[in-house]
Structures are given as C-alpha cells and as structure tokens.
C-alpha cells in the first residue's frame, strides 16, 4: 500500500523544473507557488536539492499559510496519508483532499477515490470510490483513468463487470502516458477481454510499459521474455528473451530465474554455461520453485557443471517433495530406496512412492507396489 502511495505522490508532482539554488533564493519572500515548488524539489531531491521529505512538508505548509493552493493541499495530504516526512494522520489527509477537491484539483479527487475504494482512513465504499475516480478520470487524471479501468475489469464499484469499458479507460490512461495502463492494455490484448485477442498488440504495449516505467514489474518483464522465447506476437529472439528474463530475475522472479537457467544450460540466446545455469537454478530453487529444485537435483546427481553430489541432490528432492511436488516425491523415494546421498530406508521410500502415487504418478504406483513386498 505504501509503495502505491509513494507512486501517486510522485505522479502528483507536475511542475516545471528550474535551478534549485535560484528557486530557493526567491522562495522565502516569494509566492506560495514558489514555496510549493521548493517542497517538491526537497521531496524528490531534484536538481541539487538534498532529498529531505520532512523539510519538504514544512515548505508545503509555508505555501498554504500564504495561499490555499490546491496542489500544496494535495501534496501535504499525501504526506499525511503515507507518513512521508510527517507522522501519519489520515483525518488531516482526508480534510486536505476534500478542500483541494472543492477547488477542482483532480489529484485530490483521485486520492479521495483511492481512500474510499481501499478503505484507507474511511470505511471502505467501492461505489463512493468509483464515483470520485470517475470524476477525476473525466478531468483527465491518468491515475484515475487507469484505476477506473481496473474497476470495470473487477466489477466492484461498477454496475457490472464490463471489459469493453475497462479497455476504454485503460486506453485513455495510456493516452496520458500513465505507465501501468500500458501493462493493463497488454493483458487485455493477450487475454482478449474487452478487445479482440492480439498478441502483437500485447507485446507492443508491454514494450511501451517497460520503456516508460524504470521500475516495471517482474511479471511484465518475464512476460516479454516469454513472448520473445516463444515468438508470440513478435519474432522469436532468444537474445531479447534473455535480456528480459535477466531484468525480471534481478527482481527475484523465480520463473525468470528458471528460464534464465535453461537458456544458459542449452545455450539459447547466450553462450552455453553450465556453472551459470546451476547458479540460476539454485537461486530459483531457493525462491521455492519446485521445478528448479528438480532440475538442480538432477544436475547435482549427474555432475552437470559441478561435481556429483548425491547428498545435495537428495536434499533438493526432499524439499520439492515436502512442497507437494510429485516428481520430488518420486525422486526422493528412489534415493531412499537406493541409499544414494541418504541412508537406505525402504519404509520411508515406500512412504514417498505412495505420496507421489497419490498425485497420480503412474510410475510411483508401480514402484510402491514393488517396494511394499520388500518392507517387513
């Protein structure tokens, strides 16, 4: 929630940048607008200003003491709501938003919609939140337009779920260059909800999203990697796939780590590198990815890019098994039956064969029947 609020605060700050030293020099005895701008520079650390949210709040207050600028009200309200630069006080935040909204500030109206829809500082009311967001969206607020797209997609706060209306508002938000709207439109084109399914358009909007949002979600980056790896909506290109898998992997996405490991293991889009492959398989496994656990166990067992290590292989098979993976149960049962990397234990092997069998593993069913005759 706080991350969302910080994003909104950043988006609220639409201002012409200038030399901070000159601005600060003039602001003390200058206009309320200049004081407001000093607050923004301190909040974000723009152009020579040392980032100082607490000091920024003081300048927003100075601005409001001189003139009731709706922009300053909204920024101070955001600070109270998120606790950036000042102690959280949602009552004061909402009072400032309401006052700025009366003056027609579309960001204040958006924030009222955010608060009512999410129940932040007020009792949750989807319909009231949607009304505020609709009003702000009609005033051209990209955040509200994107949020309204989500409301029509989800159905809460709307008369009914309406994918066509969802796409309409996502499109308007994208026209305002609101980053998340590009990702939302990509999902719409990929799924065919509210618009004809079109993988080329899905990739187009994903590329626009990652171009404008330097903190693009790992899921979107992974989806781009998948599109290039499969040739969905674009020409198959493993070099590009590896690029986007890496960006998603840097954010800890376990599926991206697994795909990146596969690329290094098979030399797809990059030079074949078994050691790098093992590193990424291990990272994915440590994130709880059971498929990565199985592959890592197999590579440890056979010595692919590393020395053979039965004990380590058994450890990862056991982890996958304990996570409810059929292959992990079956593989660990084999290790227990043979005594590879673990003490030989037929009774425990039977337990894991039966567990794998319960997931529908046909080989495990046969193995359980065989081993049951050996267990006394």
Short mmCIF file of C-alpha atoms in Angstrom, two decimals:
data_model
loop_
_atom_site.label_atom_id
_atom_site.label_comp_id
_atom_site.label_asym_id
_atom_site.label_seq_id
_atom_site.Cartn_x
_atom_site.Cartn_y
_atom_site.Cartn_z
CA UNK A 1 0.00 0.00 0.00
CA UNK A 2 2.76 2.47 0.92
CA UNK A 3 4.55 1.78 -2.38
CA UNK A 4 1.36 2.68 -4.25
CA UNK A 5 1.01 5.89 -2.27
CA UNK A 6 4.61 6.88 -2.99
CA UNK A 7 3.97 6.31 -6.69
CA UNK A 8 0.89 8.52 -6.53
CA UNK A 9 2.81 11.25 -4.72
CA UNK A 10 5.41 11.18 -7.48
CA UNK A 11 2.76 11.37 -10.19
CA UNK A 12 1.05 14.31 -8.46
CA UNK A 13 4.20 16.38 -8.79
CA UNK A 14 3.73 18.00 -12.19
CA UNK A 15 5.89 21.10 -12.22
CA UNK A 16 8.32 22.93 -14.47
CA UNK A 17 11.85 22.22 -13.23
CA UNK A 18 14.24 25.11 -12.63
CA UNK A 19 17.56 25.77 -10.94
CA UNK A 20 17.04 24.89 -7.29
CA UNK A 21 19.50 27.39 -5.83
CA UNK A 22 17.79 30.25 -7.66
CA UNK A 23 14.35 28.94 -6.70
CA UNK A 24 15.27 28.65 -3.00
CA UNK A 25 16.74 32.15 -3.01
CA UNK A 26 13.48 33.64 -4.27
CA UNK A 27 11.04 31.41 -2.42
CA UNK A 28 11.37 32.68 1.16
CA UNK A 29 9.88 36.06 0.24
CA UNK A 30 8.25 34.81 -2.93
CA UNK A 31 4.89 33.42 -3.92
CA UNK A 32 3.04 30.44 -2.49
CA UNK A 33 3.69 28.64 -5.78
CA UNK A 34 7.46 29.07 -5.39
CA UNK A 35 7.30 27.71 -1.85
CA UNK A 36 5.29 24.74 -3.11
CA UNK A 37 7.93 24.07 -5.76
CA UNK A 38 10.73 24.15 -3.18
CA UNK A 39 8.80 21.48 -1.29
CA UNK A 40 8.70 19.31 -4.41
CA UNK A 41 12.43 19.70 -5.01
CA UNK A 42 13.17 18.67 -1.43
CA UNK A 43 10.73 15.78 -1.56
CA UNK A 44 12.35 14.24 -4.66
CA UNK A 45 15.90 15.54 -4.44
CA UNK A 46 15.68 17.31 -7.78
CA UNK A 47 18.46 19.36 -9.36
CA UNK A 48 20.85 20.00 -6.49
CA UNK A 49 18.30 19.80 -3.69
CA UNK A 50 19.17 17.31 -0.95
CA UNK A 51 16.25 14.93 -0.56
CA UNK A 52 14.51 15.81 2.70
CA UNK A 53 10.80 14.86 2.99
CA UNK A 54 10.41 16.43 6.44
CA UNK A 55 11.74 19.75 5.14
CA UNK A 56 9.52 19.41 2.08
CA UNK A 57 6.47 19.16 4.32
CA UNK A 58 7.49 22.42 6.04
CA UNK A 59 7.57 24.19 2.68
CA UNK A 60 4.16 22.81 1.70
CA UNK A 61 2.84 24.25 4.97
CA UNK A 62 4.56 27.60 4.27
CA UNK A 63 2.90 27.66 0.88
CA UNK A 64 -0.54 27.00 2.38
CA UNK A 65 -0.01 29.63 5.08
CA UNK A 66 0.37 32.18 2.29
CA UNK A 67 -2.28 30.91 -0.11
CA UNK A 68 -4.58 27.89 -0.25
CA UNK A 69 -3.04 26.29 -3.32
CA UNK A 70 -4.92 23.05 -4.09
CA UNK A 71 -1.68 21.45 -5.34
CA UNK A 72 0.02 22.09 -2.00
CA UNK A 73 -3.03 20.76 -0.15
CA UNK A 74 -2.90 17.54 -2.14
CA UNK A 75 0.83 17.02 -1.62
CA UNK A 76 0.55 17.69 2.12
CA UNK A 77 -2.45 15.35 2.23
CA UNK A 78 -0.40 12.64 0.55
CA UNK A 79 2.35 13.15 3.13
CA UNK A 80 -0.14 12.71 5.99
CA UNK A 81 -1.66 9.66 4.33
CA UNK A 82 1.63 7.88 3.63
CA UNK A 83 3.72 9.13 6.56
CA UNK A 84 6.38 10.55 4.24
CA UNK A 85 8.10 13.43 6.05
CA UNK A 86 5.49 13.60 8.78
CA UNK A 87 3.56 11.35 11.16
CA UNK A 88 0.57 9.62 9.60
CA UNK A 89 -2.70 11.48 10.19
CA UNK A 90 -5.39 10.21 7.87
CA UNK A 91 -8.03 12.56 9.23
CA UNK A 92 -5.90 15.57 8.23
CA UNK A 93 -5.10 13.93 4.90
CA UNK A 94 -8.76 13.48 4.02
CA UNK A 95 -9.62 17.04 5.13
CA UNK A 96 -6.92 18.41 2.82
CA UNK A 97 -8.05 16.22 -0.08
CA UNK A 98 -11.67 17.35 0.36
CA UNK A 99 -10.67 21.01 0.49
CA UNK A 100 -8.50 20.70 -2.63
CA UNK A 101 -11.22 18.70 -4.40
CA UNK A 102 -13.70 21.56 -3.89
CA UNK A 103 -11.19 23.73 -5.74
CA UNK A 104 -11.24 21.25 -8.61
CA UNK A 105 -7.84 19.57 -8.09
CA UNK A 106 -8.14 16.29 -9.98
CA UNK A 107 -5.36 14.67 -7.96
CA UNK A 108 -7.20 15.40 -4.72
CA UNK A 109 -10.37 13.92 -6.20
CA UNK A 110 -8.36 10.85 -7.26
CA UNK A 111 -6.97 10.47 -3.77
CA UNK A 112 -10.45 10.60 -2.26
CA UNK A 113 -11.39 7.82 -4.69
CA UNK A 114 -8.32 5.85 -3.64
CA UNK A 115 -9.14 6.24 0.06
CA UNK A 116 -12.81 5.26 -0.25
CA UNK A 117 -12.15 2.35 -2.60
CA UNK A 118 -9.41 0.89 -0.39
CA UNK A 119 -10.92 1.86 2.96
CA UNK A 120 -7.88 3.96 3.83
CA UNK A 121 -8.86 6.43 6.57
CA UNK A 122 -12.57 5.96 5.84
CA UNK A 123 -14.93 2.96 5.81
CA UNK A 124 -14.43 1.06 2.56
CA UNK A 125 -17.03 2.04 -0.03
CA UNK A 126 -16.42 0.77 -3.56
CA UNK A 127 -19.25 2.80 -5.09
CA UNK A 128 -18.14 6.08 -3.49
CA UNK A 129 -14.55 5.42 -4.50
CA UNK A 130 -15.61 4.73 -8.07
CA UNK A 131 -17.63 7.97 -8.21
CA UNK A 132 -14.65 10.07 -7.16
CA UNK A 133 -12.36 8.24 -9.57
CA UNK A 134 -14.83 8.67 -12.42
CA UNK A 135 -14.98 12.39 -11.73
CA UNK A 136 -11.18 12.67 -11.70
CA UNK A 137 -10.91 10.50 -14.81
CA UNK A 138 -13.24 12.80 -16.71
CA UNK A 139 -10.96 15.67 -15.69
CA UNK A 140 -8.09 13.84 -17.43
CA UNK A 141 -6.29 12.26 -14.48
CA UNK A 142 -4.32 9.27 -15.82
CA UNK A 143 -4.13 7.52 -12.47
CA UNK A 144 -7.91 7.72 -12.04
CA UNK A 145 -8.48 6.57 -15.61
CA UNK A 146 -6.31 3.51 -15.05
CA UNK A 147 -7.97 2.78 -11.70
CA UNK A 148 -11.38 3.07 -13.37
CA UNK A 149 -10.22 0.55 -15.95
CA UNK A 150 -9.46 -1.85 -13.09
CA UNK A 151 -12.87 -1.18 -11.50
CA UNK A 152 -14.69 -2.17 -14.70
CA UNK A 153 -12.42 -5.19 -15.05
CA UNK A 154 -13.01 -6.32 -11.46
CA UNK A 155 -16.65 -5.28 -11.17
CA UNK A 156 -16.52 -3.91 -7.62
CA UNK A 157 -17.76 -0.30 -7.67
CA UNK A 158 -19.25 -0.66 -11.15
CA UNK A 159 -22.81 -1.67 -12.00
CA UNK A 160 -21.35 -4.77 -13.58
CA UNK A 161 -18.07 -6.15 -14.85
CA UNK A 162 -17.53 -4.59 -18.28
CA UNK A 163 -14.32 -5.47 -20.12
CA UNK A 164 -15.03 -3.08 -23.01
CA UNK A 165 -15.34 -0.15 -20.57
CA UNK A 166 -12.21 -1.38 -18.85
CA UNK A 167 -10.23 -1.20 -22.09
CA UNK A 168 -11.74 2.22 -22.87
CA UNK A 169 -10.40 3.69 -19.62
CA UNK A 170 -7.06 1.91 -19.84
CA UNK A 171 -6.70 3.39 -23.33
CA UNK A 172 -7.45 6.91 -22.07
CA UNK A 173 -4.90 6.45 -19.29
CA UNK A 174 -2.33 5.25 -21.82
CA UNK A 175 -3.01 8.34 -23.92
CA UNK A 176 -1.99 10.28 -20.80
CA UNK A 177 1.20 8.19 -20.71
CA UNK A 178 0.25 6.57 -17.38
CA UNK A 179 2.73 3.65 -17.14
CA UNK A 180 0.52 0.96 -15.59
CA UNK A 181 -2.10 1.47 -18.30
CA UNK A 182 0.26 0.05 -20.92
CA UNK A 183 0.66 -3.11 -18.85
CA UNK A 184 -3.11 -3.35 -18.37
CA UNK A 185 -3.74 -2.97 -22.10
CA UNK A 186 -1.15 -5.64 -22.82
CA UNK A 187 -3.03 -8.04 -20.55
CA UNK A 188 -6.32 -7.15 -22.26
CA UNK A 189 -4.95 -7.88 -25.74
CA UNK A 190 -3.27 -11.08 -24.55
CA UNK A 191 -6.49 -12.40 -22.98
CA UNK A 192 -8.98 -10.96 -25.46
CA UNK A 193 -11.03 -9.39 -22.69
CA UNK A 194 -12.78 -6.26 -23.93
CA UNK A 195 -10.86 -6.31 -27.19
CA UNK A 196 -10.03 -8.82 -29.90
CA UNK A 197 -7.10 -11.04 -28.86
CA UNK A 198 -3.92 -9.76 -30.48
CA UNK A 199 -0.50 -10.91 -29.26
CA UNK A 200 1.28 -8.31 -31.41
CA UNK A 201 -0.58 -5.53 -29.62
CA UNK A 202 0.05 -7.24 -26.28
CA UNK A 203 3.81 -7.14 -26.90
CA UNK A 204 3.58 -3.58 -28.26
CA UNK A 205 2.03 -2.31 -25.03
CA UNK A 206 4.40 -4.31 -22.84
CA UNK A 207 7.34 -2.70 -24.62
CA UNK A 208 5.80 0.73 -24.09
CA UNK A 209 5.31 -0.07 -20.42
CA UNK A 210 8.92 -1.08 -19.75
CA UNK A 211 10.11 1.94 -21.77
CA UNK A 212 8.30 4.46 -19.55
CA UNK A 213 8.47 2.67 -16.18
CA UNK A 214 12.02 2.13 -14.97
CA UNK A 215 10.60 0.01 -12.14
CA UNK A 216 8.48 -2.22 -14.36
CA UNK A 217 7.04 -5.23 -12.55
CA UNK A 218 8.98 -8.51 -12.81
CA UNK A 219 5.82 -10.18 -14.12
CA UNK A 220 5.71 -7.85 -17.12
CA UNK A 221 9.41 -8.26 -17.82
CA UNK A 222 9.02 -12.05 -17.59
CA UNK A 223 6.05 -11.93 -19.99
CA UNK A 224 8.19 -10.06 -22.51
CA UNK A 225 10.90 -12.69 -22.16
CA UNK A 226 8.31 -15.40 -22.78
CA UNK A 227 6.96 -13.59 -25.85
CA UNK A 228 10.43 -13.42 -27.41
CA UNK A 229 11.27 -17.01 -26.45
CA UNK A 230 8.07 -18.39 -27.96
CA UNK A 231 7.63 -15.93 -30.81
CA UNK A 232 4.21 -14.86 -29.52
CA UNK A 233 3.32 -11.51 -31.09
CA UNK A 234 6.88 -10.92 -32.19
CA UNK A 235 9.73 -12.66 -33.97
CA UNK A 236 11.34 -15.38 -31.88
CA UNK A 237 14.51 -13.90 -30.42
CA UNK A 238 16.29 -15.67 -27.55
CA UNK A 239 18.79 -12.83 -27.14
CA UNK A 240 15.90 -10.49 -26.31
CA UNK A 241 14.31 -13.21 -24.18
CA UNK A 242 17.48 -13.49 -22.09
CA UNK A 243 17.58 -9.69 -21.72
CA UNK A 244 14.09 -9.55 -20.20
CA UNK A 245 14.49 -12.73 -18.17
CA UNK A 246 17.57 -11.13 -16.59
CA UNK A 247 15.69 -7.93 -15.75
CA UNK A 248 12.89 -9.94 -14.11
CA UNK A 249 15.39 -12.21 -12.37
CA UNK A 250 17.14 -9.20 -10.85
CA UNK A 251 13.87 -8.55 -9.02
CA UNK A 252 13.81 -12.12 -7.71
CA UNK A 253 11.19 -13.60 -10.05
CA UNK A 254 11.63 -17.37 -9.66
CA UNK A 255 10.14 -18.24 -13.07
CA UNK A 256 12.52 -15.80 -14.75
CA UNK A 257 15.43 -17.32 -12.83
CA UNK A 258 14.37 -20.78 -14.03
CA UNK A 259 14.06 -19.68 -17.67
CA UNK A 260 17.39 -17.88 -17.50
CA UNK A 261 18.99 -21.04 -16.11
CA UNK A 262 17.53 -23.02 -19.02
CA UNK A 263 18.96 -20.51 -21.50
CA UNK A 264 22.45 -20.94 -20.03
CA UNK A 265 22.05 -24.71 -19.83
CA UNK A 266 21.09 -25.05 -23.51
CA UNK A 267 22.89 -22.03 -24.96
CA UNK A 268 19.69 -20.27 -26.04
CA UNK A 269 20.32 -16.57 -26.61
CA UNK A 270 23.63 -16.75 -24.75
CA UNK A 271 26.78 -18.85 -24.62
CA UNK A 272 26.24 -22.24 -23.01
CA UNK A 273 27.45 -22.02 -19.42
CA UNK A 274 26.70 -24.89 -17.04
CA UNK A 275 28.07 -23.09 -13.99
CA UNK A 276 25.86 -20.05 -14.63
CA UNK A 277 22.92 -22.37 -15.25
CA UNK A 278 23.43 -24.04 -11.89
CA UNK A 279 23.71 -20.70 -10.17
CA UNK A 280 20.34 -19.58 -11.53
CA UNK A 281 18.69 -22.95 -10.90
CA UNK A 282 19.84 -22.70 -7.29
CA UNK A 283 18.56 -19.13 -6.97
CA UNK A 284 15.16 -20.18 -8.33
CA UNK A 285 15.10 -23.22 -6.05
CA UNK A 286 15.88 -21.05 -3.06
CA UNK A 287 12.85 -18.95 -4.03
CA UNK A 288 10.73 -22.09 -3.65
CA UNK A 289 10.42 -23.01 -7.34
CA UNK A 290 9.93 -26.79 -7.28
CA UNK A 291 10.76 -27.27 -10.96
CA UNK A 292 14.10 -25.60 -10.35
CA UNK A 293 14.63 -27.89 -7.36
CA UNK A 294 14.12 -30.95 -9.56
CA UNK A 295 16.46 -29.75 -12.31
CA UNK A 296 19.11 -28.72 -9.78
CA UNK A 297 18.85 -32.12 -8.10
CA UNK A 298 19.29 -33.89 -11.45
CA UNK A 299 22.32 -31.77 -12.33
CA UNK A 300 23.88 -32.42 -8.92
CA UNK A 301 23.20 -36.12 -9.29
CA UNK A 302 24.79 -36.34 -12.75
CA UNK A 303 27.51 -33.73 -12.22
CA UNK A 304 26.36 -31.26 -14.88
CA UNK A 305 28.58 -28.21 -14.44
CA UNK A 306 29.56 -29.35 -10.97
CA UNK A 307 30.92 -32.31 -9.05
CA UNK A 308 28.43 -35.10 -8.43
CA UNK A 309 26.81 -34.66 -5.06
CA UNK A 310 24.17 -37.24 -4.14
CA UNK A 311 23.53 -35.78 -0.69
CA UNK A 312 22.83 -32.32 -2.09
CA UNK A 313 20.66 -33.82 -4.82
CA UNK A 314 18.65 -35.73 -2.22
CA UNK A 315 18.25 -32.56 -0.17
CA UNK A 316 16.61 -30.69 -3.06
CA UNK A 317 14.40 -33.64 -3.96
CA UNK A 318 13.24 -33.77 -0.34
CA UNK A 319 12.46 -30.04 -0.41
CA UNK A 320 10.43 -30.45 -3.60
CA UNK A 321 8.65 -33.45 -2.09
CA UNK A 322 7.81 -31.54 1.08
CA UNK A 323 6.39 -28.76 -1.12
CA UNK A 324 3.98 -31.30 -2.60
CA UNK A 325 5.71 -31.94 -5.92
CA UNK A 326 5.03 -35.40 -7.41
CA UNK A 327 8.42 -35.55 -9.14
CA UNK A 328 10.16 -34.57 -5.92
CA UNK A 329 8.37 -37.35 -4.02
CA UNK A 330 9.23 -39.93 -6.68
CA UNK A 331 12.87 -38.84 -6.99
CA UNK A 332 13.41 -38.75 -3.25
CA UNK A 333 11.83 -42.20 -2.93
CA UNK A 334 14.35 -43.55 -5.47
CA UNK A 335 17.24 -42.04 -3.48
CA UNK A 336 15.89 -43.60 -0.28
CA UNK A 337 15.43 -46.99 -1.94
CA UNK A 338 18.97 -46.99 -3.34
CA UNK A 339 20.65 -45.24 -0.43
CA UNK A 340 22.04 -42.55 -2.72
CA UNK A 341 23.01 -39.50 -0.66
CA UNK A 342 20.81 -40.65 2.23
CA UNK A 343 20.72 -43.77 4.40
CA UNK A 344 18.84 -46.58 2.67
CA UNK A 345 15.31 -46.71 4.08
CA UNK A 346 12.74 -48.87 2.27
CA UNK A 347 9.89 -47.96 4.62
CA UNK A 348 10.45 -44.25 4.02
CA UNK A 349 10.92 -44.87 0.29
CA UNK A 350 7.52 -46.59 0.24
CA UNK A 351 6.01 -43.61 2.06
CA UNK A 352 7.25 -41.23 -0.65
CA UNK A 353 6.32 -43.57 -3.51
CA UNK A 354 2.78 -43.65 -2.12
CA UNK A 355 2.76 -39.90 -1.75
CA UNK A 356 3.82 -39.50 -5.40
CA UNK A 357 1.20 -42.09 -6.37
CA UNK A 358 -1.48 -40.03 -4.63
CA UNK A 359 -0.69 -37.24 -7.11
CA UNK A 360 -1.37 -39.64 -10.00
CA UNK A 361 2.23 -40.62 -10.78
CA UNK A 362 1.85 -43.99 -12.55
CA UNK A 363 5.50 -44.99 -12.17
CA UNK A 364 5.18 -44.32 -8.44
CA UNK A 365 2.12 -46.56 -8.26
CA UNK A 366 4.10 -49.46 -9.72
CA UNK A 367 7.15 -48.69 -7.56
CA UNK A 368 5.03 -48.57 -4.40
CA UNK A 369 3.58 -51.99 -5.21
CA UNK A 370 7.06 -53.40 -5.81
CA UNK A 371 8.65 -51.94 -2.67
CA UNK A 372 5.69 -52.86 -0.46
CA UNK A 373 6.72 -56.53 -0.84
CA UNK A 374 10.24 -55.71 0.40
CA UNK A 375 9.17 -53.83 3.51
CA UNK A 376 8.84 -56.12 6.53
#
